[in-house]
Amino acid sequence: MRGLGGASFARGGRQEELARSPPAPAERPSCAGRGSPRLLFQESLHQIRACTMAGQAQSRAELQQQQQQQQQAAPPPWGELLSFQYFQRVCPPGVGYGYSEGSMQGMRESEFRRLGGMTYLDHAGTALFPQSLLKEFTDDLSKNIYGNPHSQNISSKLTYDTIEHVRYRILQHFNTTAEDYTIIFTSGSTAALKLVAETFPWMPEGLGHPSSRFCYLTDSHTSVVGMRGITAAMNVLSVPVKPKDIVSEKNRVPAEEQNCMTPHLFCYPAQSNFSGIKYPLSWIQEIKSGKLCPIKTSGKWFILLDAASYVSTSPLDLTVHQPDFVPISFYKIFGFPTGLGALLVNNQIAPFLRKSYFGGGTAAGYLAGEEFYSPRPSIAERFEDGTVSFLDIIALKHGFDALERLTGGMENIKNHTFALSRYTYTVLSTLKYANGAPIVRIYSDSDFSSPDIQGPIINFNVLDENGDVIGYSQVDKIASLYNIHVRTGCFCNTGACQQHLSLSNEDVKRNLRAGHVCGDDIDIIDGRPTGSVRISFGYISTFEDAQTFLKFIIATRLSKSDCKFPSQTTTRETITQSVKSPIQNDHTANHNAKKYSLKTIISDTRHWNNSSAALKTPETSRAVSKNAIPVYRSGSKPITVTNIYLYPIKSCSAFEVSEWSVGNQGLLYDRNWMVVNQNGVCISQKQEPRLCLVQPLIDLEQKIMVIKAEGMDPISVPLEENTGREIQIGQSKVCAHRVQTYDCGERIAEWFSELLGRQCRLIRQSSDFKRNANQKHEKGQATTVSLSLVNEAQYLLINTASILQLKEQITERLKEPLPTEELIQRFRANIVISATECFEEEKWSEISIGALCFQVVGPCNRCQIICIDPQSGQRNKEFLQTLSSTRGRKTNFGIYLMNQSLCSSLPNILSVGSQVFPVLKEDGEIPSPLSNEEKTSG
């Protein structure tokens, strides 16, 4: 068995076994090597919960003794670690797997068959709804008429009564009543948090009395931290609080100062969405009573418990713990509906909330011509502006019914999901390379000993055998090859991300200045991670999900151990340089030449006529551009174009030509069409690998595109645009950019729908719409470059020498021959060249081919499409994995090109056999990607 990056696991000289024994069920895994130092407050957590965790507490000396015993114990083989028997052994007492009503596999088969071979591990992002929930909801809607609840007719009364029943059901779910709490429906937990910030009875600074404080735990969601924008506008001071500060003696307020009634608000998560740690619910009463204090200040504390993450897998008893505000989002619990949440407000604070705006349904009476307004007496009706999302609220009833029927309740879900996370954590903590280095670094605030302390979230980074972090983007990309769905980045929790990754405030600011923003794929800067990988289990998760994930970690080659090329390290300087000037304009032709730059003059003329003249290539078209300065190549053969491909239909098969017209959007007809689903969303080979079997052929003489596929009769569409009024004009998106398209008709839609077995249509980009990409002149002035339906740039170029180098590596791993032509086709380039040195194209800033001039605008960051065999549509993970390890854990291959001004008055023809004249970049650095979107050739 080969480990990450091909590193072998070792035990006593034998391979295929792990380097250290996992802890026994009653033992706590060591944090050594995980890179996540214990927080000071963690000891306090155990102290606070001493009454509930009696018998589980262990002294530091005992823990050290257990760790020594673990290291001396003989490790089981990895096959045993992945067995269900071992999973059962590591389940803590009282924690069960599955539910009493049938098997987990039976539930997955009946309720979640749509998952297929998917391993979904982002339940903290959203739960997945069961099929029966959707069916019962739609049956309800088909049998009942639900009117606007603000009306008084029969259908409206039915809606109002049903909503009130759902309010009762929500209160019942949290073991409370309408006497203690009010349900205010919102669009989600974020809207609920915003509502609290806007209506809390703040006492601002400078009014001659003690002022309010807004405090929040640094391990809080962005939406909590964002409340400080509202409080700042109200002249209220915001104070971030670390977990250890809560239990600090220095913050205690003397009893004589606790009579001050200035209202303060403290917000903290019941469960961290980063690490899954469950913060003590006992804090609520202890802070309200003055036993604990977030900061040292006199006044009355109110508590907002952010329960959005917590309640997805854990029961919340509001009879035992009574915060003042509890925001939730229902999709976190049921998966459906989305865009609906609630704020549970303690009725003791509700009368003091201040609301200035009033919308439809919230007013008992008002005057339009005079400043007079009387609110409704009901707290819910006073705060629910406008008509609530009543059909979605009705869906909640079926959500509660389904959850109870399938699982038996939240206590069962808590134990089930913890069993899976405990097992996964235990095995991950065990895995090591043969040299003793850990395979993952887990970012945890607990030892996963109890479901009362830890939620079903595991946050980590994968390491290579040298201890270096493998970027989260790389892990995510390889996981997708195995159809494993994880989440990466900082998870809208910068505070926890900083804490666990040891990022200072200045580090975060420097990374931002360098071009890294939340949600992008810039995962390593200056050798340090900017984020991590998170897996999370939900009520539908199974042992097989955990097992599949662990097999992926063990078996996947993510390491750089067998790299043969230097790692492409991203630095702040190179990213910043790319952000400031994506295209370098001053270049060195050779070591002795002076600086020289080509002028970027992009034509702004209309899209070339699709019925252009017949192609021809006079000998003069191979003339060298006067402006191009060839790279000095002592004794080397000339670089020439060996292949030209266009892809008329995005994500479909290539159409190879020996010469072809070039216009202001690239090759004529390249990616002018694309296949979309019934919602108008582009379908790529990622969703439908069979698209690679669709063969479009351009017939210039007949002015048609013939489309072929095995088992289907050929069909054709005209090359000339149909501008008739009956043509349906629509909007679509390519890589988040809006494009205007028109539909190619029912006949072609039926052809593709039959081929793919799903509803889809063929659309074409309208020539009246210009999709532009901004580039820059050498003087920093923006230039608009026109694009077709390509993802990033007009052309993609690859080098045969680079292909051959990669082919050698892949063939070695596949242990079978690989035709060069097949590998070329996988990379879906427009231009293939024959350079002498592999990857030398990445050192170029500009090139000229015949009369055509191009600017290099960045590398192509590859995705799983290169794993699809263009001849069969079958996937093979080895291609992306080999590229990753060969290129130093990056997946760059090929370069993007954009048209420059014509170098001469010669015809705009690209021809096979034409000589390529590159211009070297000054620094030889590979440019950063064009954007933070994932780049593919489409």
Short mmCIF file of N, CA and C in Angstrom, two decimals, residues 39 115 152 172 187 216 226 246 248 280 290 294 303 325 359 416 418 448 482 497 550 602 626 677 905 927:
data_model
loop_
_atom_site.label_atom_id
_atom_site.label_comp_id
_atom_site.label_asym_id
_atom_site.label_seq_id
_atom_site.Cartn_x
_atom_site.Cartn_y
_atom_site.Cartn_z
N LEU A 39 -5.67 24.96 24.09
CA LEU A 39 -5.99 26.30 24.56
C LEU A 39 -6.03 26.30 26.08
N LEU A 115 -27.70 10.43 -3.78
CA LEU A 115 -26.27 10.55 -3.47
C LEU A 115 -25.43 9.61 -4.31
N GLN A 152 -58.17 37.60 5.54
CA GLN A 152 -59.10 37.02 6.50
C GLN A 152 -59.96 35.91 5.91
N GLN A 172 -41.51 23.38 20.92
CA GLN A 172 -41.49 22.03 21.46
C GLN A 172 -40.16 21.34 21.18
N SER A 187 -34.99 35.44 7.44
CA SER A 187 -34.48 34.75 6.25
C SER A 187 -33.33 33.80 6.58
N TYR A 216 -18.08 39.67 21.78
CA TYR A 216 -18.28 38.43 21.01
C TYR A 216 -17.04 37.57 21.14
N GLY A 226 -19.79 40.65 12.30
CA GLY A 226 -20.32 41.74 11.49
C GLY A 226 -21.32 42.61 12.21
N ILE A 246 -13.07 34.38 29.32
CA ILE A 246 -14.36 34.19 29.98
C ILE A 246 -14.18 33.68 31.41
N SER A 248 -11.46 34.00 33.22
CA SER A 248 -10.38 34.70 33.91
C SER A 248 -10.89 35.39 35.16
N PRO A 280 -19.41 25.78 26.72
CA PRO A 280 -20.33 25.44 27.80
C PRO A 280 -21.62 26.25 27.77
N GLY A 290 -23.29 36.87 37.09
CA GLY A 290 -22.10 37.58 37.52
C GLY A 290 -20.97 36.69 37.96
N PRO A 294 -17.37 38.40 30.61
CA PRO A 294 -16.52 38.49 29.41
C PRO A 294 -15.45 39.57 29.54
N ILE A 303 -27.36 37.47 26.83
CA ILE A 303 -26.60 36.47 26.10
C ILE A 303 -27.29 36.12 24.79
N PHE A 325 -31.26 35.40 23.33
CA PHE A 325 -31.49 35.34 21.89
C PHE A 325 -30.86 34.05 21.35
N GLY A 359 -43.12 47.41 8.63
CA GLY A 359 -43.53 46.96 7.30
C GLY A 359 -44.93 46.38 7.34
N HIS A 416 -24.99 9.46 17.23
CA HIS A 416 -24.63 8.84 15.95
C HIS A 416 -23.50 9.60 15.27
N PHE A 418 -21.43 11.76 16.60
CA PHE A 418 -20.19 11.77 17.38
C PHE A 418 -19.44 10.46 17.23
N PHE A 448 -12.04 14.73 21.60
CA PHE A 448 -13.14 13.91 21.07
C PHE A 448 -13.52 12.81 22.06
N TYR A 482 -12.50 11.46 -6.12
CA TYR A 482 -13.10 10.32 -5.44
C TYR A 482 -14.56 10.59 -5.09
N CYS A 497 -9.65 30.57 12.60
CA CYS A 497 -8.63 30.28 11.60
C CYS A 497 -7.28 30.87 12.04
N LEU A 550 -11.24 7.94 4.96
CA LEU A 550 -9.96 7.50 5.51
C LEU A 550 -9.15 6.74 4.47
N ILE A 602 -5.84 46.15 -28.61
CA ILE A 602 -6.87 45.16 -28.90
C ILE A 602 -7.96 45.81 -29.74
N LYS A 626 7.71 42.00 -36.80
CA LYS A 626 8.84 42.93 -36.69
C LYS A 626 9.12 43.28 -35.23
N ASN A 677 -28.60 22.94 -18.80
CA ASN A 677 -29.69 22.14 -18.26
C ASN A 677 -31.00 22.90 -18.33
N SER A 905 0.09 43.43 -41.72
CA SER A 905 -1.18 43.46 -42.46
C SER A 905 -1.50 42.13 -43.10
N PRO A 927 3.30 33.50 -14.07
CA PRO A 927 2.29 34.45 -13.59
C PRO A 927 1.24 33.76 -12.74
#
